[in-house]
Amino acid sequence: MHAEHFKAARQAARAGAGSGGIPIGAALVRDGKLVATGHNERVQQSDPTAHAEIACLRAAGRQSTYRDTVLYSTLAPCAMCTGAIIQFQIPCVIVGEAETFPGELDLLRSRGVDVVVLNDPECINLMLDFQQSNPGLWAEDIGR
Amino acid sequence: MHAEHFKAARQAARAGAGSGGIPIGAALVRDGKLVATGHNERVQQSDPTAHAEIACLRAAGRQSTYRDTVLYSTLAPCAMCTGAIIQFQIPCVIVGEAETFPGELDLLRSRGVDVVVLNDPECINLMLDFQQSNPGLWAEDIGR
């Protein structure tokens, strides 16, 4: 775990918030080098599939393998993003926090993915502020 | 199950093949009306997340709910697309075939999704032809 990569994911989350969107960011890393970042773009692109992790994997483009990568996300991955991690065989996921949304960490672990949760206070506060200010948008994003 | 909606998914698969891509198509339906279709666009858009189901959900844009929808796909949904179906709480999935790729039908059913498999010969032949002609691309698409 490299702190600067987690910071890149958190910076992407802030950039998403800054453009009027949902403050969740992700970063894909290979051999200690940043491959791509992404943030949730449901609002900006009217794209419900553009969760941070999906936007990041899309930005990274086609890859011959993900088995040598680590995915960082500021929030616990939902079922869709968990499925993407399983499908692409990403072996390790670093999660900013799972306090404001539990995600599917048990499913990830049951498929052999190494999951680390950082309990990052900045990520928690970003999400708490967003959820309290935008309950309808948050409910839409998590399908409730 | 409406045959014309399944045909729309299959037509999307053929359109994907016709533009040099992977021949998998999907259709989202609400109240008997087609909301959107999509096909795999890994090749056309260099987008590894653009499986048919994801491309279809993206084309449909933001929806307040999916609980009144049915998703059609010519091929059994992979882990990512299964996760999207679970996340968006789509209650019913009609699958063209699960013979050339098993997908994650058990996971879908374990989360309460109603899954119907049609064993459609045209879908099977489309995929067999593609897999035999493009083994590397197919392996890339399913993360092997």
PDB file of C-alpha atoms in Angstrom:
ATOM      1  CA  MET A   1       0.000   0.000   0.000  1.00  0.00           C
ATOM      2  CA  HIS A   2       1.414   3.301  -1.138  1.00  0.00           C
ATOM      3  CA  ALA A   3      -0.055   6.373   0.496  1.00  0.00           C
ATOM      4  CA  GLU A   4       0.288   8.442  -2.676  1.00  0.00           C
ATOM      5  CA  HIS A   5      -1.945   6.065  -4.617  1.00  0.00           C
ATOM      6  CA  PHE A   6      -4.620   6.243  -1.998  1.00  0.00           C
ATOM      7  CA  LYS A   7      -4.288  10.006  -2.113  1.00  0.00           C
ATOM      8  CA  ALA A   8      -4.799   9.871  -5.898  1.00  0.00           C
ATOM      9  CA  ALA A   9      -8.094   8.043  -5.343  1.00  0.00           C
ATOM     10  CA  ARG A  10      -9.119  10.552  -2.690  1.00  0.00           C
ATOM     11  CA  GLN A  11      -8.173  13.421  -4.972  1.00  0.00           C
ATOM     12  CA  ALA A  12     -10.367  11.896  -7.676  1.00  0.00           C
ATOM     13  CA  ALA A  13     -13.240  11.757  -5.172  1.00  0.00           C
ATOM     14  CA  ARG A  14     -12.768  15.446  -4.402  1.00  0.00           C
ATOM     15  CA  ALA A  15     -12.594  16.260  -8.123  1.00  0.00           C
ATOM     16  CA  GLY A  16     -15.893  14.432  -8.561  1.00  0.00           C
ATOM     17  CA  ALA A  17     -17.450  16.481  -5.799  1.00  0.00           C
ATOM     18  CA  GLY A  18     -15.983  19.631  -7.313  1.00  0.00           C
ATOM     19  CA  SER A  19     -17.767  18.967 -10.602  1.00  0.00           C
ATOM     20  CA  GLY A  20     -21.113  18.467  -8.868  1.00  0.00           C
ATOM     21  CA  GLY A  21     -20.946  14.703  -8.577  1.00  0.00           C
ATOM     22  CA  ILE A  22     -20.845  11.934  -6.005  1.00  0.00           C
ATOM     23  CA  PRO A  23     -17.535  12.067  -4.077  1.00  0.00           C
ATOM     24  CA  ILE A  24     -16.145   8.589  -4.660  1.00  0.00           C
ATOM     25  CA  GLY A  25     -12.782   8.052  -6.331  1.00  0.00           C
ATOM     26  CA  ALA A  26     -10.636   5.142  -7.442  1.00  0.00           C
ATOM     27  CA  ALA A  27      -7.123   4.459  -8.704  1.00  0.00           C
ATOM     28  CA  LEU A  28      -5.600   1.472 -10.517  1.00  0.00           C
ATOM     29  CA  VAL A  29      -1.934   0.768  -9.820  1.00  0.00           C
ATOM     30  CA  ARG A  30       0.582  -1.635 -11.354  1.00  0.00           C
ATOM     31  CA  ASP A  31       4.103  -2.160 -10.063  1.00  0.00           C
ATOM     32  CA  GLY A  32       3.833   0.903  -7.901  1.00  0.00           C
ATOM     33  CA  LYS A  33       2.819   3.084 -10.836  1.00  0.00           C
ATOM     34  CA  LEU A  34      -0.517   4.774 -11.317  1.00  0.00           C
ATOM     35  CA  VAL A  35      -2.331   3.380 -14.378  1.00  0.00           C
ATOM     36  CA  ALA A  36      -5.530   5.439 -14.145  1.00  0.00           C
ATOM     37  CA  THR A  37      -7.916   7.193 -11.798  1.00  0.00           C
ATOM     38  CA  GLY A  38     -11.657   7.727 -11.989  1.00  0.00           C
ATOM     39  CA  HIS A  39     -14.554   9.101 -10.026  1.00  0.00           C
ATOM     40  CA  ASN A  40     -18.283   8.544  -9.943  1.00  0.00           C
ATOM     41  CA  GLU A  41     -19.925  10.252 -12.957  1.00  0.00           C
ATOM     42  CA  ARG A  42     -23.602   9.445 -12.491  1.00  0.00           C
ATOM     43  CA  VAL A  43     -24.405  13.162 -12.377  1.00  0.00           C
ATOM     44  CA  GLN A  44     -21.813  14.494 -14.802  1.00  0.00           C
ATOM     45  CA  GLN A  45     -22.394  11.909 -17.565  1.00  0.00           C
ATOM     46  CA  SER A  46     -25.918  10.751 -16.641  1.00  0.00           C
ATOM     47  CA  ASP A  47     -24.307   7.319 -16.502  1.00  0.00           C
ATOM     48  CA  PRO A  48     -25.526   5.020 -13.718  1.00  0.00           C
ATOM     49  CA  THR A  49     -22.755   2.500 -14.415  1.00  0.00           C
ATOM     50  CA  ALA A  50     -20.016   5.112 -13.911  1.00  0.00           C
ATOM     51  CA  HIS A  51     -19.168   4.263 -10.334  1.00  0.00           C
ATOM     52  CA  ALA A  52     -15.641   5.303  -9.444  1.00  0.00           C
ATOM     53  CA  GLU A  53     -14.132   1.843  -9.912  1.00  0.00           C
ATOM     54  CA  ILE A  54     -15.838   1.324 -13.292  1.00  0.00           C
ATOM     55  CA  ALA A  55     -14.813   4.821 -14.450  1.00  0.00           C
ATOM     56  CA  CYS A  56     -11.237   4.040 -13.404  1.00  0.00           C
ATOM     57  CA  LEU A  57     -11.169   0.682 -15.207  1.00  0.00           C
ATOM     58  CA  ARG A  58     -12.656   2.366 -18.269  1.00  0.00           C
ATOM     59  CA  ALA A  59     -10.023   5.103 -18.164  1.00  0.00           C
ATOM     60  CA  ALA A  60      -7.293   2.459 -17.913  1.00  0.00           C
ATOM     61  CA  GLY A  61      -8.481   0.927 -21.192  1.00  0.00           C
ATOM     62  CA  ARG A  62      -7.781  -2.618 -22.306  1.00  0.00           C
ATOM     63  CA  GLN A  63      -5.228  -4.531 -20.239  1.00  0.00           C
ATOM     64  CA  SER A  64      -3.797  -7.958 -20.942  1.00  0.00           C
ATOM     65  CA  THR A  65      -4.007  -8.806 -17.237  1.00  0.00           C
ATOM     66  CA  TYR A  66      -4.987  -7.259 -13.907  1.00  0.00           C
ATOM     67  CA  ARG A  67      -3.350  -9.921 -11.763  1.00  0.00           C
ATOM     68  CA  ASP A  68      -0.428  -7.589 -11.073  1.00  0.00           C
ATOM     69  CA  THR A  69      -2.611  -4.617 -10.141  1.00  0.00           C
ATOM     70  CA  VAL A  70      -4.089  -3.068  -7.009  1.00  0.00           C
ATOM     71  CA  LEU A  71      -7.346  -1.120  -7.051  1.00  0.00           C
ATOM     72  CA  TYR A  72      -7.854   1.711  -4.595  1.00  0.00           C
ATOM     73  CA  SER A  73     -11.321   3.043  -3.847  1.00  0.00           C
ATOM     74  CA  THR A  74     -12.375   5.664  -1.332  1.00  0.00           C
ATOM     75  CA  LEU A  75     -15.554   3.683  -0.539  1.00  0.00           C
ATOM     76  CA  ALA A  76     -16.343  -0.008  -0.136  1.00  0.00           C
ATOM     77  CA  PRO A  77     -17.181  -1.379  -3.620  1.00  0.00           C
ATOM     78  CA  CYS A  78     -20.862  -2.039  -4.365  1.00  0.00           C
ATOM     79  CA  ALA A  79     -22.043  -5.300  -5.968  1.00  0.00           C
ATOM     80  CA  MET A  80     -21.336  -4.050  -9.517  1.00  0.00           C
ATOM     81  CA  CYS A  81     -17.811  -2.897  -8.717  1.00  0.00           C
ATOM     82  CA  THR A  82     -17.179  -6.021  -6.641  1.00  0.00           C
ATOM     83  CA  GLY A  83     -18.248  -8.074  -9.640  1.00  0.00           C
ATOM     84  CA  ALA A  84     -15.864  -6.128 -11.873  1.00  0.00           C
ATOM     85  CA  ILE A  85     -12.983  -6.789  -9.464  1.00  0.00           C
ATOM     86  CA  ILE A  86     -13.821 -10.509  -9.445  1.00  0.00           C
ATOM     87  CA  GLN A  87     -14.291 -10.646 -13.217  1.00  0.00           C
ATOM     88  CA  PHE A  88     -11.026  -8.842 -13.962  1.00  0.00           C
ATOM     89  CA  GLN A  89      -9.218 -10.921 -11.306  1.00  0.00           C
ATOM     90  CA  ILE A  90      -7.803  -7.925  -9.487  1.00  0.00           C
ATOM     91  CA  PRO A  91      -6.117  -9.560  -6.491  1.00  0.00           C
ATOM     92  CA  CYS A  92      -6.053  -6.692  -4.010  1.00  0.00           C
ATOM     93  CA  VAL A  93      -8.387  -3.809  -3.146  1.00  0.00           C
ATOM     94  CA  ILE A  94      -7.562  -0.947  -0.768  1.00  0.00           C
ATOM     95  CA  VAL A  95     -10.749   0.650   0.563  1.00  0.00           C
ATOM     96  CA  GLY A  96     -10.895   4.094   2.125  1.00  0.00           C
ATOM     97  CA  GLU A  97     -13.856   3.312   4.324  1.00  0.00           C
ATOM     98  CA  ALA A  98     -16.789   0.924   4.736  1.00  0.00           C
ATOM     99  CA  GLU A  99     -18.547   2.853   7.468  1.00  0.00           C
ATOM    100  CA  THR A 100     -21.005   4.919   5.404  1.00  0.00           C
ATOM    101  CA  PHE A 101     -21.696   2.028   2.981  1.00  0.00           C
ATOM    102  CA  PRO A 102     -20.826  -1.614   3.688  1.00  0.00           C
ATOM    103  CA  GLY A 103     -20.322  -2.691   0.080  1.00  0.00           C
ATOM    104  CA  GLU A 104     -19.719  -6.324  -0.718  1.00  0.00           C
ATOM    105  CA  LEU A 105     -16.472  -6.971   1.131  1.00  0.00           C
ATOM    106  CA  ASP A 106     -17.543 -10.478   2.185  1.00  0.00           C
ATOM    107  CA  LEU A 107     -18.215 -11.437  -1.435  1.00  0.00           C
ATOM    108  CA  LEU A 108     -14.825 -10.042  -2.478  1.00  0.00           C
ATOM    109  CA  ARG A 109     -13.045 -12.011   0.252  1.00  0.00           C
ATOM    110  CA  SER A 110     -15.016 -15.169  -0.538  1.00  0.00           C
ATOM    111  CA  ARG A 111     -13.554 -15.016  -4.066  1.00  0.00           C
ATOM    112  CA  GLY A 112     -10.009 -14.683  -2.799  1.00  0.00           C
ATOM    113  CA  VAL A 113      -9.564 -10.924  -3.130  1.00  0.00           C
ATOM    114  CA  ASP A 114      -7.313  -9.355  -0.503  1.00  0.00           C
ATOM    115  CA  VAL A 115      -9.242  -6.443   1.026  1.00  0.00           C
ATOM    116  CA  VAL A 116      -7.754  -3.746   3.251  1.00  0.00           C
ATOM    117  CA  VAL A 117     -10.004  -1.115   4.867  1.00  0.00           C
ATOM    118  CA  LEU A 118      -8.241   2.075   5.930  1.00  0.00           C
ATOM    119  CA  ASN A 119     -11.036   3.768   7.919  1.00  0.00           C
ATOM    120  CA  ASP A 120      -9.862   7.073   6.499  1.00  0.00           C
ATOM    121  CA  PRO A 121     -11.526  10.007   8.313  1.00  0.00           C
ATOM    122  CA  GLU A 122     -11.435  12.286   5.255  1.00  0.00           C
ATOM    123  CA  CYS A 123     -13.249   9.717   3.119  1.00  0.00           C
ATOM    124  CA  ILE A 124     -15.822   9.180   5.857  1.00  0.00           C
ATOM    125  CA  ASN A 125     -16.454  12.904   6.193  1.00  0.00           C
ATOM    126  CA  LEU A 126     -16.690  13.394   2.410  1.00  0.00           C
ATOM    127  CA  MET A 127     -19.389  10.737   2.233  1.00  0.00           C
ATOM    128  CA  LEU A 128     -21.270  11.817   5.368  1.00  0.00           C
ATOM    129  CA  ASP A 129     -21.462  15.382   4.064  1.00  0.00           C
ATOM    130  CA  PHE A 130     -22.642  14.171   0.668  1.00  0.00           C
ATOM    131  CA  GLN A 131     -25.200  11.679   2.001  1.00  0.00           C
ATOM    132  CA  GLN A 132     -26.712  14.252   4.339  1.00  0.00           C
ATOM    133  CA  SER A 133     -26.897  16.941   1.646  1.00  0.00           C
ATOM    134  CA  ASN A 134     -28.104  14.676  -1.183  1.00  0.00           C
ATOM    135  CA  PRO A 135     -30.132  11.774   0.226  1.00  0.00           C
ATOM    136  CA  GLY A 136     -32.130  11.259  -2.980  1.00  0.00           C
ATOM    137  CA  LEU A 137     -29.081  11.149  -5.219  1.00  0.00           C
ATOM    138  CA  TRP A 138     -27.302   8.808  -2.822  1.00  0.00           C
ATOM    139  CA  ALA A 139     -30.316   6.460  -2.722  1.00  0.00           C
ATOM    140  CA  GLU A 140     -30.370   6.464  -6.529  1.00  0.00           C
ATOM    141  CA  ASP A 141     -26.684   5.624  -6.746  1.00  0.00           C
ATOM    142  CA  ILE A 142     -26.946   2.594  -4.479  1.00  0.00           C
ATOM    143  CA  GLY A 143     -30.212   1.426  -6.006  1.00  0.00           C
ATOM    144  CA  ARG A 144     -32.439   1.954  -2.976  1.00  0.00           C
TER     145      ARG A 144
ATOM    146  CA  MET B   1     -40.883 -12.894 -21.700  1.00  0.00           C
ATOM    147  CA  HIS B   2     -41.516 -11.190 -25.011  1.00  0.00           C
ATOM    148  CA  ALA B   3     -39.837 -12.728 -28.020  1.00  0.00           C
ATOM    149  CA  GLU B   4     -39.344  -9.344 -29.680  1.00  0.00           C
ATOM    150  CA  HIS B   5     -37.283  -8.074 -26.756  1.00  0.00           C
ATOM    151  CA  PHE B   6     -35.033 -11.069 -26.872  1.00  0.00           C
ATOM    152  CA  LYS B   7     -34.702 -10.503 -30.608  1.00  0.00           C
ATOM    153  CA  ALA B   8     -33.661  -6.902 -29.896  1.00  0.00           C
ATOM    154  CA  ALA B   9     -30.836  -8.194 -27.672  1.00  0.00           C
ATOM    155  CA  ARG B  10     -29.813 -10.695 -30.334  1.00  0.00           C
ATOM    156  CA  GLN B  11     -29.921  -8.004 -32.991  1.00  0.00           C
ATOM    157  CA  ALA B  12     -27.623  -5.884 -30.793  1.00  0.00           C
ATOM    158  CA  ALA B  13     -25.237  -8.836 -30.568  1.00  0.00           C
ATOM    159  CA  ARG B  14     -25.180  -9.105 -34.352  1.00  0.00           C
ATOM    160  CA  ALA B  15     -24.653  -5.358 -34.672  1.00  0.00           C
ATOM    161  CA  GLY B  16     -21.677  -5.677 -32.312  1.00  0.00           C
ATOM    162  CA  ALA B  17     -20.234  -8.437 -34.469  1.00  0.00           C
ATOM    163  CA  GLY B  18     -20.888  -6.352 -37.579  1.00  0.00           C
ATOM    164  CA  SER B  19     -18.776  -3.515 -36.219  1.00  0.00           C
ATOM    165  CA  GLY B  20     -15.860  -5.844 -35.445  1.00  0.00           C
ATOM    166  CA  GLY B  21     -16.720  -6.493 -31.819  1.00  0.00           C
ATOM    167  CA  ILE B  22     -17.671  -9.302 -29.473  1.00  0.00           C
ATOM    168  CA  PRO B  23     -21.164 -10.600 -30.376  1.00  0.00           C
ATOM    169  CA  ILE B  24     -23.024 -10.186 -27.091  1.00  0.00           C
ATOM    170  CA  GLY B  25     -26.135  -8.027 -26.844  1.00  0.00           C
ATOM    171  CA  ALA B  26     -28.552  -6.889 -24.156  1.00  0.00           C
ATOM    172  CA  ALA B  27     -31.907  -5.122 -23.852  1.00  0.00           C
ATOM    173  CA  LEU B  28     -33.610  -3.410 -20.916  1.00  0.00           C
ATOM    174  CA  VAL B  29     -37.417  -3.541 -20.884  1.00  0.00           C
ATOM    175  CA  ARG B  30     -40.038  -1.866 -18.700  1.00  0.00           C
ATOM    176  CA  ASP B  31     -43.752  -2.598 -18.870  1.00  0.00           C
ATOM    177  CA  GLY B  32     -43.318  -4.422 -22.140  1.00  0.00           C
ATOM    178  CA  LYS B  33     -41.499  -1.481 -23.722  1.00  0.00           C
ATOM    179  CA  LEU B  34     -37.887  -1.397 -24.809  1.00  0.00           C
ATOM    180  CA  VAL B  35     -35.892   1.139 -22.758  1.00  0.00           C
ATOM    181  CA  ALA B  36     -32.460   0.579 -24.331  1.00  0.00           C
ATOM    182  CA  THR B  37     -30.191  -1.928 -26.004  1.00  0.00           C
ATOM    183  CA  GLY B  38     -26.436  -2.325 -25.931  1.00  0.00           C
ATOM    184  CA  HIS B  39     -23.670  -4.589 -27.103  1.00  0.00           C
ATOM    185  CA  ASN B  40     -20.151  -5.368 -26.020  1.00  0.00           C
ATOM    186  CA  GLU B  41     -17.811  -2.520 -27.026  1.00  0.00           C
ATOM    187  CA  ARG B  42     -14.436  -3.693 -25.751  1.00  0.00           C
ATOM    188  CA  VAL B  43     -13.020  -3.537 -29.271  1.00  0.00           C
ATOM    189  CA  GLN B  44     -14.958  -0.577 -30.668  1.00  0.00           C
ATOM    190  CA  GLN B  45     -14.422   1.743 -27.654  1.00  0.00           C
ATOM    191  CA  SER B  46     -11.326   0.108 -26.125  1.00  0.00           C
ATOM    192  CA  ASP B  47     -13.502  -0.110 -23.023  1.00  0.00           C
ATOM    193  CA  PRO B  48     -13.123  -3.295 -20.963  1.00  0.00           C
ATOM    194  CA  THR B  49     -16.156  -2.400 -18.823  1.00  0.00           C
ATOM    195  CA  ALA B  50     -18.448  -2.153 -21.843  1.00  0.00           C
ATOM    196  CA  HIS B  51     -19.946  -5.601 -21.632  1.00  0.00           C
ATOM    197  CA  ALA B  52     -23.354  -5.767 -23.319  1.00  0.00           C
ATOM    198  CA  GLU B  53     -25.344  -5.423 -20.093  1.00  0.00           C
ATOM    199  CA  ILE B  54     -23.261  -2.463 -18.871  1.00  0.00           C
ATOM    200  CA  ALA B  55     -23.478  -0.771 -22.293  1.00  0.00           C
ATOM    201  CA  CYS B  56     -27.257  -1.263 -22.216  1.00  0.00           C
ATOM    202  CA  LEU B  57     -27.622   0.155 -18.680  1.00  0.00           C
ATOM    203  CA  ARG B  58     -25.425   3.086 -19.695  1.00  0.00           C
ATOM    204  CA  ALA B  59     -27.540   3.725 -22.784  1.00  0.00           C
ATOM    205  CA  ALA B  60     -30.686   3.666 -20.643  1.00  0.00           C
ATOM    206  CA  GLY B  61     -29.295   6.496 -18.530  1.00  0.00           C
ATOM    207  CA  ARG B  62     -30.418   7.320 -15.005  1.00  0.00           C
ATOM    208  CA  GLN B  63     -33.532   5.519 -13.793  1.00  0.00           C
ATOM    209  CA  SER B  64     -35.398   6.096 -10.545  1.00  0.00           C
ATOM    210  CA  THR B  65     -35.899   2.342 -10.187  1.00  0.00           C
ATOM    211  CA  TYR B  66     -35.189  -0.918 -12.005  1.00  0.00           C
ATOM    212  CA  ARG B  67     -37.569  -3.035  -9.942  1.00  0.00           C
ATOM    213  CA  ASP B  68     -40.118  -2.953 -12.760  1.00  0.00           C
ATOM    214  CA  THR B  69     -37.626  -3.920 -15.470  1.00  0.00           C
ATOM    215  CA  VAL B  70     -36.394  -7.071 -17.169  1.00  0.00           C
ATOM    216  CA  LEU B  71     -32.879  -7.381 -18.580  1.00  0.00           C
ATOM    217  CA  TYR B  72     -32.275  -9.578 -21.608  1.00  0.00           C
ATOM    218  CA  SER B  73     -28.790 -10.749 -22.492  1.00  0.00           C
ATOM    219  CA  THR B  74     -27.693 -13.113 -25.237  1.00  0.00           C
ATOM    220  CA  LEU B  75     -25.053 -14.655 -22.919  1.00  0.00           C
ATOM    221  CA  ALA B  76     -24.993 -15.568 -19.232  1.00  0.00           C
ATOM    222  CA  PRO B  77     -23.873 -12.447 -17.300  1.00  0.00           C
ATOM    223  CA  CYS B  78     -20.298 -12.417 -16.005  1.00  0.00           C
ATOM    224  CA  ALA B  79     -19.460 -11.401 -12.415  1.00  0.00           C
ATOM    225  CA  MET B  80     -19.404  -7.672 -13.269  1.00  0.00           C
ATOM    226  CA  CYS B  81     -22.749  -7.717 -15.047  1.00  0.00           C
ATOM    227  CA  THR B  82     -24.216  -9.992 -12.357  1.00  0.00           C
ATOM    228  CA  GLY B  83     -23.072  -7.456  -9.781  1.00  0.00           C
ATOM    229  CA  ALA B  84     -24.724  -4.650 -11.739  1.00  0.00           C
ATOM    230  CA  ILE B  85     -28.013  -6.588 -11.865  1.00  0.00           C
ATOM    231  CA  ILE B  86     -27.828  -7.155  -8.093  1.00  0.00           C
ATOM    232  CA  GLN B  87     -26.826  -3.556  -7.390  1.00  0.00           C
ATOM    233  CA  PHE B  88     -29.587  -2.079  -9.526  1.00  0.00           C
ATOM    234  CA  GLN B  89     -32.088  -4.589  -8.126  1.00  0.00           C
ATOM    235  CA  ILE B  90     -33.224  -5.813 -11.523  1.00  0.00           C
ATOM    236  CA  PRO B  91     -35.609  -8.630 -10.570  1.00  0.00           C
ATOM    237  CA  CYS B  92     -35.559 -10.739 -13.734  1.00  0.00           C
ATOM    238  CA  VAL B  93     -32.922 -11.680 -16.311  1.00  0.00           C
ATOM    239  CA  ILE B  94     -33.606 -13.562 -19.552  1.00  0.00           C
ATOM    240  CA  VAL B  95     -30.420 -15.230 -20.819  1.00  0.00           C
ATOM    241  CA  GLY B  96     -29.938 -16.408 -24.405  1.00  0.00           C
ATOM    242  CA  GLU B  97     -27.499 -19.154 -23.471  1.00  0.00           C
ATOM    243  CA  ALA B  98     -25.121 -20.314 -20.758  1.00  0.00           C
ATOM    244  CA  GLU B  99     -23.490 -23.094 -22.740  1.00  0.00           C
ATOM    245  CA  THR B 100     -20.440 -21.261 -24.115  1.00  0.00           C
ATOM    246  CA  PHE B 101     -19.893 -19.308 -20.856  1.00  0.00           C
ATOM    247  CA  PRO B 102     -21.476 -20.255 -17.513  1.00  0.00           C
ATOM    248  CA  GLY B 103     -21.595 -16.751 -16.048  1.00  0.00           C
ATOM    249  CA  GLU B 104     -22.694 -16.263 -12.463  1.00  0.00           C
ATOM    250  CA  LEU B 105     -26.239 -17.583 -12.578  1.00  0.00           C
ATOM    251  CA  ASP B 106     -25.959 -19.188  -9.122  1.00  0.00           C
ATOM    252  CA  LEU B 107     -24.926 -15.852  -7.601  1.00  0.00           C
ATOM    253  CA  LEU B 108     -27.839 -14.100  -9.330  1.00  0.00           C
ATOM    254  CA  ARG B 109     -30.307 -16.677  -8.030  1.00  0.00           C
ATOM    255  CA  SER B 110     -28.810 -16.580  -4.532  1.00  0.00           C
ATOM    256  CA  ARG B 111     -29.677 -12.860  -4.438  1.00  0.00           C
ATOM    257  CA  GLY B 112     -33.264 -13.462  -5.467  1.00  0.00           C
ATOM    258  CA  VAL B 113     -32.994 -12.654  -9.173  1.00  0.00           C
ATOM    259  CA  ASP B 114     -35.310 -14.684 -11.391  1.00  0.00           C
ATOM    260  CA  VAL B 115     -33.159 -16.182 -14.171  1.00  0.00           C
ATOM    261  CA  VAL B 116     -34.508 -17.829 -17.321  1.00  0.00           C
ATOM    262  CA  VAL B 117     -32.103 -19.510 -19.780  1.00  0.00           C
ATOM    263  CA  LEU B 118     -33.436 -19.917 -23.328  1.00  0.00           C
ATOM    264  CA  ASN B 119     -30.721 -22.155 -24.822  1.00  0.00           C
ATOM    265  CA  ASP B 120     -31.096 -20.200 -28.057  1.00  0.00           C
ATOM    266  CA  PRO B 121     -29.240 -21.942 -30.916  1.00  0.00           C
ATOM    267  CA  GLU B 122     -28.487 -18.682 -32.760  1.00  0.00           C
ATOM    268  CA  CYS B 123     -26.825 -17.184 -29.664  1.00  0.00           C
ATOM    269  CA  ILE B 124     -24.816 -20.367 -29.117  1.00  0.00           C
ATOM    270  CA  ASN B 125     -23.619 -20.396 -32.725  1.00  0.00           C
ATOM    271  CA  LEU B 126     -22.743 -16.683 -32.666  1.00  0.00           C
ATOM    272  CA  MET B 127     -20.533 -17.249 -29.620  1.00  0.00           C
ATOM    273  CA  LEU B 128     -18.989 -20.533 -30.816  1.00  0.00           C
ATOM    274  CA  ASP B 129     -18.001 -18.904 -34.107  1.00  0.00           C
ATOM    275  CA  PHE B 130     -16.549 -15.904 -32.279  1.00  0.00           C
ATOM    276  CA  GLN B 131     -14.685 -17.921 -29.633  1.00  0.00           C
ATOM    277  CA  GLN B 132     -13.126 -20.195 -32.241  1.00  0.00           C
ATOM    278  CA  SER B 133     -12.083 -17.298 -34.497  1.00  0.00           C
ATOM    279  CA  ASN B 134     -10.855 -14.965 -31.711  1.00  0.00           C
ATOM    280  CA  PRO B 135      -9.600 -17.004 -28.739  1.00  0.00           C
ATOM    281  CA  GLY B 136      -7.273 -14.253 -27.499  1.00  0.00           C
ATOM    282  CA  LEU B 137      -9.925 -11.553 -27.547  1.00  0.00           C
ATOM    283  CA  TRP B 138     -12.404 -13.852 -25.847  1.00  0.00           C
ATOM    284  CA  ALA B 139      -9.887 -14.720 -23.117  1.00  0.00           C
ATOM    285  CA  GLU B 140      -9.253 -11.004 -22.600  1.00  0.00           C
ATOM    286  CA  ASP B 141     -12.960 -10.248 -22.308  1.00  0.00           C
ATOM    287  CA  ILE B 142     -13.560 -12.835 -19.606  1.00  0.00           C
ATOM    288  CA  GLY B 143     -10.349 -12.026 -17.744  1.00  0.00           C
ATOM    289  CA  ARG B 144      -8.543 -15.317 -18.338  1.00  0.00           C
TER     290      ARG B 144
END
